[in-house]
GROMACS .gro file of C-alpha atoms in nm:
model
  144
    1UNK     CA    1   3.154  -1.303   0.255
    2UNK     CA    2   2.929  -1.017   0.361
    3UNK     CA    3   2.553  -1.061   0.367
    4UNK     CA    4   2.366  -0.917   0.069
    5UNK     CA    5   2.224  -0.579   0.151
    6UNK     CA    6   1.877  -0.436   0.088
    7UNK     CA    7   1.652  -0.167   0.230
    8UNK     CA    8   1.543  -0.382   0.523
    9UNK     CA    9   1.893  -0.461   0.651
   10UNK     CA   10   2.117  -0.177   0.530
   11UNK     CA   11   2.118   0.036   0.847
   12UNK     CA   12   2.439   0.018   1.046
   13UNK     CA   13   2.416   0.049   1.421
   14UNK     CA   14   2.694   0.179   1.646
   15UNK     CA   15   2.908  -0.100   1.793
   16UNK     CA   16   2.808  -0.234   2.133
   17UNK     CA   17   3.131  -0.113   2.292
   18UNK     CA   18   3.059   0.244   2.180
   19UNK     CA   19   2.705   0.228   2.319
   20UNK     CA   20   2.828   0.080   2.645
   21UNK     CA   21   3.082   0.361   2.678
   22UNK     CA   22   2.812   0.624   2.621
   23UNK     CA   23   2.577   0.466   2.872
   24UNK     CA   24   2.847   0.415   3.134
   25UNK     CA   25   2.984   0.768   3.101
   26UNK     CA   26   2.632   0.911   3.121
   27UNK     CA   27   2.555   0.697   3.427
   28UNK     CA   28   2.883   0.806   3.589
   29UNK     CA   29   2.800   1.170   3.516
   30UNK     CA   30   2.456   1.135   3.674
   31UNK     CA   31   2.596   0.950   3.974
   32UNK     CA   32   2.865   1.208   4.032
   33UNK     CA   33   2.606   1.482   3.980
   34UNK     CA   34   2.402   1.327   4.259
   35UNK     CA   35   2.711   1.323   4.483
   36UNK     CA   36   2.770   1.686   4.394
   37UNK     CA   37   2.425   1.778   4.519
   38UNK     CA   38   2.448   1.564   4.834
   39UNK     CA   39   2.806   1.642   4.934
   40UNK     CA   40   2.946   1.940   4.746
   41UNK     CA   41   3.325   1.962   4.726
   42UNK     CA   42   3.580   2.089   4.475
   43UNK     CA   43   3.695   1.732   4.407
   44UNK     CA   44   3.343   1.613   4.332
   45UNK     CA   45   3.285   1.914   4.108
   46UNK     CA   46   3.606   1.841   3.915
   47UNK     CA   47   3.509   1.475   3.879
   48UNK     CA   48   3.164   1.577   3.753
   49UNK     CA   49   3.317   1.808   3.490
   50UNK     CA   50   3.552   1.532   3.368
   51UNK     CA   51   3.269   1.277   3.351
   52UNK     CA   52   3.041   1.519   3.165
   53UNK     CA   53   3.315   1.609   2.917
   54UNK     CA   54   3.384   1.239   2.856
   55UNK     CA   55   3.017   1.168   2.784
   56UNK     CA   56   2.995   1.463   2.545
   57UNK     CA   57   3.323   1.369   2.374
   58UNK     CA   58   3.197   1.016   2.304
   59UNK     CA   59   2.882   1.148   2.143
   60UNK     CA   60   3.073   1.401   1.933
   61UNK     CA   61   3.326   1.140   1.822
   62UNK     CA   62   3.048   0.937   1.662
   63UNK     CA   63   2.886   1.245   1.509
   64UNK     CA   64   3.210   1.374   1.360
   65UNK     CA   65   3.301   1.043   1.199
   66UNK     CA   66   2.962   1.006   1.031
   67UNK     CA   67   2.964   1.368   0.908
   68UNK     CA   68   3.306   1.321   0.750
   69UNK     CA   69   3.186   1.002   0.586
   70UNK     CA   70   2.877   1.186   0.455
   71UNK     CA   71   3.105   1.440   0.288
   72UNK     CA   72   3.312   1.165   0.125
   73UNK     CA   73   2.999   0.987   0.003
   74UNK     CA   74   2.868   1.317  -0.139
   75UNK     CA   75   3.191   1.363  -0.335
   76UNK     CA   76   3.193   1.002  -0.457
   77UNK     CA   77   2.833   1.023  -0.573
   78UNK     CA   78   2.882   1.355  -0.751
   79UNK     CA   79   3.177   1.203  -0.940
   80UNK     CA   80   2.974   0.891  -1.018
   81UNK     CA   81   2.677   1.095  -1.141
   82UNK     CA   82   2.906   1.313  -1.353
   83UNK     CA   83   3.033   0.994  -1.516
   84UNK     CA   84   2.702   0.811  -1.577
   85UNK     CA   85   2.424   1.070  -1.613
   86UNK     CA   86   2.321   1.192  -1.959
   87UNK     CA   87   2.434   1.541  -2.055
   88UNK     CA   88   2.091   1.698  -1.989
   89UNK     CA   89   2.108   1.595  -1.621
   90UNK     CA   90   2.474   1.668  -1.546
   91UNK     CA   91   2.399   2.035  -1.485
   92UNK     CA   92   2.136   1.941  -1.226
   93UNK     CA   93   2.368   1.746  -0.994
   94UNK     CA   94   2.413   2.054  -0.774
   95UNK     CA   95   2.040   2.056  -0.696
   96UNK     CA   96   2.063   1.722  -0.515
   97UNK     CA   97   2.099   1.748  -0.138
   98UNK     CA   98   2.363   1.560   0.056
   99UNK     CA   99   2.097   1.329   0.202
  100UNK     CA  100   1.965   1.250  -0.148
  101UNK     CA  101   2.316   1.176  -0.274
  102UNK     CA  102   2.381   0.951   0.024
  103UNK     CA  103   2.061   0.758  -0.050
  104UNK     CA  104   2.150   0.729  -0.420
  105UNK     CA  105   2.472   0.545  -0.339
  106UNK     CA  106   2.269   0.225  -0.304
  107UNK     CA  107   2.126   0.244  -0.658
  108UNK     CA  108   2.287   0.053  -0.943
  109UNK     CA  109   2.435   0.252  -1.231
  110UNK     CA  110   2.151   0.138  -1.457
  111UNK     CA  111   1.876   0.288  -1.243
  112UNK     CA  112   2.045   0.607  -1.118
  113UNK     CA  113   1.931   0.818  -1.413
  114UNK     CA  114   1.565   0.732  -1.356
  115UNK     CA  115   1.593   0.797  -0.984
  116UNK     CA  116   1.763   1.134  -1.038
  117UNK     CA  117   1.484   1.235  -1.278
  118UNK     CA  118   1.225   1.137  -1.016
  119UNK     CA  119   1.410   1.332  -0.746
  120UNK     CA  120   1.434   1.645  -0.961
  121UNK     CA  121   1.065   1.614  -1.051
  122UNK     CA  122   0.981   1.614  -0.679
  123UNK     CA  123   0.845   1.260  -0.681
  124UNK     CA  124   1.117   1.133  -0.445
  125UNK     CA  125   1.235   1.378  -0.182
  126UNK     CA  126   1.352   1.210   0.135
  127UNK     CA  127   1.626   0.945   0.168
  128UNK     CA  128   1.380   0.678   0.282
  129UNK     CA  129   1.167   0.705  -0.033
  130UNK     CA  130   1.478   0.706  -0.253
  131UNK     CA  131   1.615   0.393  -0.089
  132UNK     CA  132   1.276   0.220  -0.115
  133UNK     CA  133   1.267   0.300  -0.488
  134UNK     CA  134   1.600   0.125  -0.550
  135UNK     CA  135   1.542  -0.208  -0.722
  136UNK     CA  136   1.900  -0.330  -0.775
  137UNK     CA  137   2.084  -0.260  -0.450
  138UNK     CA  138   2.455  -0.169  -0.441
  139UNK     CA  139   2.577  -0.277  -0.100
  140UNK     CA  140   2.780  -0.041   0.121
  141UNK     CA  141   2.955  -0.248   0.387
  142UNK     CA  142   3.207   0.025   0.478
  143UNK     CA  143   2.974   0.271   0.649
  144UNK     CA  144   3.093   0.374   0.995
   0.00000   0.00000   0.00000
């Protein structure tokens, strides 16, 4: 069974293998770049380009997956808010930013209305303050 989640332990870090790949490809790129300066050749230049592209591709792969997940979370939360918010707040859902919607996913259904009112009033603006205001945490163990 998964550990209960709260503000202190909810952040998900990239897997060690991903980080190792980024560090190794960056180190290889720097090493080959050094060789390129010391002993320039077409082969070394080609190797440098491949290593640099690999390092960049690894970083973009992580970025793309989290951006897609942010879009899915935004859609899920808009549907959830449409279902549980009172009628006077349903028209205001479009004013919430993607980051605010992502932070609201941790709030229980019972406290979402109060948090949305506080966000729209300007009392809570950034994701950190929204997450800290959540009292009854809904865990999200599927974040990439």
